[in-house]
């Protein structure tokens, strides 16, 4: 009978030590879970705060008054003779074109106003330009109606190069 009591007490000690080990493991898991959940929650709050700051940074300037400043200035090339019928600029905004009412087309640099090229319409019978029309910016087609009833079409094209590539 003593051996049965000893066996029971040994089993109780083993089960008590197992349950205390399980409690310790459970406490460690609880602490780790609490830390991970706290870190995740704080991370979400920080992320939402950063998103709100970014949105405020982007949206607030929309409500501020606009301002403009002059960066450069020059006399318009070819303004000494003839009135301008049309202005155009290539997509990099480095070269502009001016079409005058005498049929002269002037290409100039937009940064300093220096003339790059000047072209004239090949006008027969010395007829004058009586009307002008420009197509859509994508077609870059120009139409000149002449005083003798003829039409002269011109197409302006810009060669794009990348010198630093």
Short mmCIF file of C-alpha atoms in Angstrom, two decimals:
data_model
loop_
_atom_site.label_atom_id
_atom_site.label_comp_id
_atom_site.label_asym_id
_atom_site.label_seq_id
_atom_site.Cartn_x
_atom_site.Cartn_y
_atom_site.Cartn_z
CA UNK A 1 0.00 0.00 0.00
CA UNK A 2 2.86 2.31 0.67
CA UNK A 3 4.12 1.78 -2.85
CA UNK A 4 0.69 2.73 -4.25
CA UNK A 5 0.71 5.96 -2.23
CA UNK A 6 4.25 6.67 -3.38
CA UNK A 7 3.25 6.10 -7.02
CA UNK A 8 0.28 8.45 -6.63
CA UNK A 9 2.44 11.14 -5.08
CA UNK A 10 5.02 10.72 -7.86
CA UNK A 11 2.28 11.02 -10.50
CA UNK A 12 0.90 14.12 -8.76
CA UNK A 13 4.37 15.66 -8.72
CA UNK A 14 4.84 14.83 -12.42
CA UNK A 15 1.43 16.20 -13.34
CA UNK A 16 2.06 19.29 -11.21
CA UNK A 17 5.44 19.86 -12.86
CA UNK A 18 3.88 19.28 -16.32
CA UNK A 19 1.06 21.70 -15.58
CA UNK A 20 3.49 24.31 -14.23
CA UNK A 21 5.61 23.85 -17.38
CA UNK A 22 2.47 24.28 -19.50
CA UNK A 23 1.55 27.39 -17.52
CA UNK A 24 5.05 28.81 -18.07
CA UNK A 25 4.85 28.08 -21.80
CA UNK A 26 1.36 29.60 -21.93
CA UNK A 27 2.61 32.75 -20.16
CA UNK A 28 5.54 33.05 -22.59
CA UNK A 29 3.14 32.64 -25.53
CA UNK A 30 0.79 35.22 -24.02
CA UNK A 31 3.61 37.73 -23.54
CA UNK A 32 4.91 37.17 -27.09
CA UNK A 33 1.41 37.48 -28.55
CA UNK A 34 0.79 40.66 -26.59
CA UNK A 35 4.10 42.15 -27.82
CA UNK A 36 3.45 41.19 -31.46
CA UNK A 37 -0.11 42.55 -31.35
CA UNK A 38 1.09 45.78 -29.72
CA UNK A 39 3.80 46.20 -32.36
CA UNK A 40 1.32 45.51 -35.16
CA UNK A 41 -1.23 47.95 -33.77
CA UNK A 42 1.34 50.70 -33.33
CA UNK A 43 2.63 50.02 -36.87
CA UNK A 44 -0.88 50.42 -38.29
CA UNK A 45 -1.40 53.67 -36.39
CA UNK A 46 1.96 55.00 -37.65
CA UNK A 47 1.13 53.97 -41.24
CA UNK A 48 -2.27 55.69 -41.14
CA UNK A 49 -0.69 58.81 -39.62
CA UNK A 50 1.97 58.92 -42.35
CA UNK A 51 -0.69 58.51 -45.05
CA UNK A 52 -2.69 61.37 -43.53
CA UNK A 53 0.41 63.59 -43.39
CA UNK A 54 1.19 62.79 -47.04
CA UNK A 55 -2.36 63.56 -48.14
CA UNK A 56 -2.33 66.86 -46.25
CA UNK A 57 1.04 67.70 -47.81
CA UNK A 58 -0.36 67.04 -51.30
CA UNK A 59 -3.83 68.57 -50.87
CA UNK A 60 -3.10 71.77 -48.91
CA UNK A 61 -1.28 73.48 -51.84
CA UNK A 62 -4.46 73.12 -53.90
CA UNK A 63 -6.15 75.61 -51.59
CA UNK A 64 -3.29 78.14 -51.59
CA UNK A 65 -3.30 81.04 -54.08
CA UNK A 66 -1.35 80.51 -57.29
CA UNK A 67 1.71 82.57 -58.04
CA UNK A 68 3.78 83.10 -61.15
CA UNK A 69 7.17 84.65 -61.65
CA UNK A 70 9.09 85.72 -64.70
CA UNK A 71 12.09 83.48 -65.27
CA UNK A 72 13.44 84.91 -68.50
CA UNK A 73 12.53 87.50 -71.08
CA UNK A 74 13.44 88.31 -74.66
CA UNK A 75 12.02 90.10 -77.67
CA UNK A 76 9.88 87.88 -79.85
CA UNK A 77 11.93 86.89 -82.90
CA UNK A 78 10.60 88.37 -86.12
CA UNK A 79 8.31 90.83 -84.37
CA UNK A 80 9.77 93.74 -86.34
CA UNK A 81 7.84 92.82 -89.52
CA UNK A 82 4.47 91.14 -89.89
CA UNK A 83 1.85 90.04 -87.42
CA UNK A 84 1.86 86.60 -85.82
CA UNK A 85 -0.73 84.16 -87.11
CA UNK A 86 0.28 81.15 -85.06
CA UNK A 87 2.68 80.00 -82.36
CA UNK A 88 3.63 76.40 -81.58
CA UNK A 89 6.13 74.68 -79.35
CA UNK A 90 7.62 71.20 -79.42
CA UNK A 91 6.98 68.83 -76.52
CA UNK A 92 10.28 69.47 -74.69
CA UNK A 93 9.53 73.24 -74.79
CA UNK A 94 12.98 74.05 -76.15
CA UNK A 95 12.02 75.16 -79.68
CA UNK A 96 9.09 77.36 -80.64
CA UNK A 97 7.67 78.34 -84.01
CA UNK A 98 6.13 81.63 -85.10
CA UNK A 99 4.12 81.96 -88.30
CA UNK A 100 3.81 85.50 -89.64
CA UNK A 101 1.17 86.89 -91.98
CA UNK A 102 3.73 87.38 -94.77
CA UNK A 103 4.28 83.61 -94.96
CA UNK A 104 7.51 83.55 -92.97
CA UNK A 105 7.99 80.74 -90.46
CA UNK A 106 10.53 81.39 -87.72
CA UNK A 107 11.89 78.68 -85.42
CA UNK A 108 13.55 80.00 -82.28
CA UNK A 109 15.04 78.86 -78.99
CA UNK A 110 12.66 79.39 -76.06
CA UNK A 111 15.38 79.95 -73.47
CA UNK A 112 17.03 82.98 -75.08
CA UNK A 113 14.99 83.85 -78.20
CA UNK A 114 17.79 83.13 -80.66
CA UNK A 115 16.58 82.29 -84.16
CA UNK A 116 17.33 78.71 -85.19
CA UNK A 117 15.82 78.74 -88.67
CA UNK A 118 13.73 80.96 -90.91
CA UNK A 119 11.67 79.61 -93.79
CA UNK A 120 9.40 81.26 -96.32
CA UNK A 121 6.53 79.83 -98.30
CA UNK A 122 7.31 79.21 -101.96
CA UNK A 123 4.71 81.67 -103.19
CA UNK A 124 4.06 81.83 -106.93
CA UNK A 125 2.74 84.96 -108.64
CA UNK A 126 3.67 86.93 -105.54
CA UNK A 127 0.27 86.34 -103.98
CA UNK A 128 -0.17 87.22 -100.32
CA UNK A 129 -1.48 85.12 -97.46
CA UNK A 130 -5.17 85.91 -97.07
CA UNK A 131 -6.18 83.20 -94.57
CA UNK A 132 -4.55 80.72 -92.26
CA UNK A 133 -5.65 77.57 -90.45
CA UNK A 134 -3.81 75.15 -88.20
CA UNK A 135 -4.73 71.51 -87.81
CA UNK A 136 -4.72 69.69 -84.51
CA UNK A 137 -1.45 69.82 -82.55
CA UNK A 138 -0.89 66.12 -83.19
CA UNK A 139 -0.98 66.48 -86.99
CA UNK A 140 1.16 69.67 -87.03
CA UNK A 141 -0.39 70.67 -90.36
CA UNK A 142 -0.62 74.34 -91.36
CA UNK A 143 -2.78 75.65 -94.19
CA UNK A 144 -2.21 78.99 -95.89
CA UNK A 145 -4.93 80.41 -98.10
CA UNK A 146 -3.42 82.65 -100.75
CA UNK A 147 -4.96 85.73 -102.35
CA UNK A 148 -5.00 84.02 -105.77
CA UNK A 149 -7.23 81.21 -104.40
CA UNK A 150 -4.52 78.57 -104.00
CA UNK A 151 -3.75 76.72 -100.78
CA UNK A 152 -0.27 75.99 -99.48
CA UNK A 153 0.10 73.23 -96.88
CA UNK A 154 3.08 72.96 -94.57
CA UNK A 155 3.93 70.41 -91.91
CA UNK A 156 6.26 71.26 -89.02
CA UNK A 157 8.26 68.47 -87.42
CA UNK A 158 10.89 68.44 -84.71
CA UNK A 159 13.74 65.94 -84.56
CA UNK A 160 14.16 64.71 -81.01
CA UNK A 161 17.62 63.66 -79.88
CA UNK A 162 19.05 62.69 -76.52
CA UNK A 163 22.61 64.02 -76.42
CA UNK A 164 23.46 62.69 -72.94
CA UNK A 165 22.43 59.09 -73.63
#
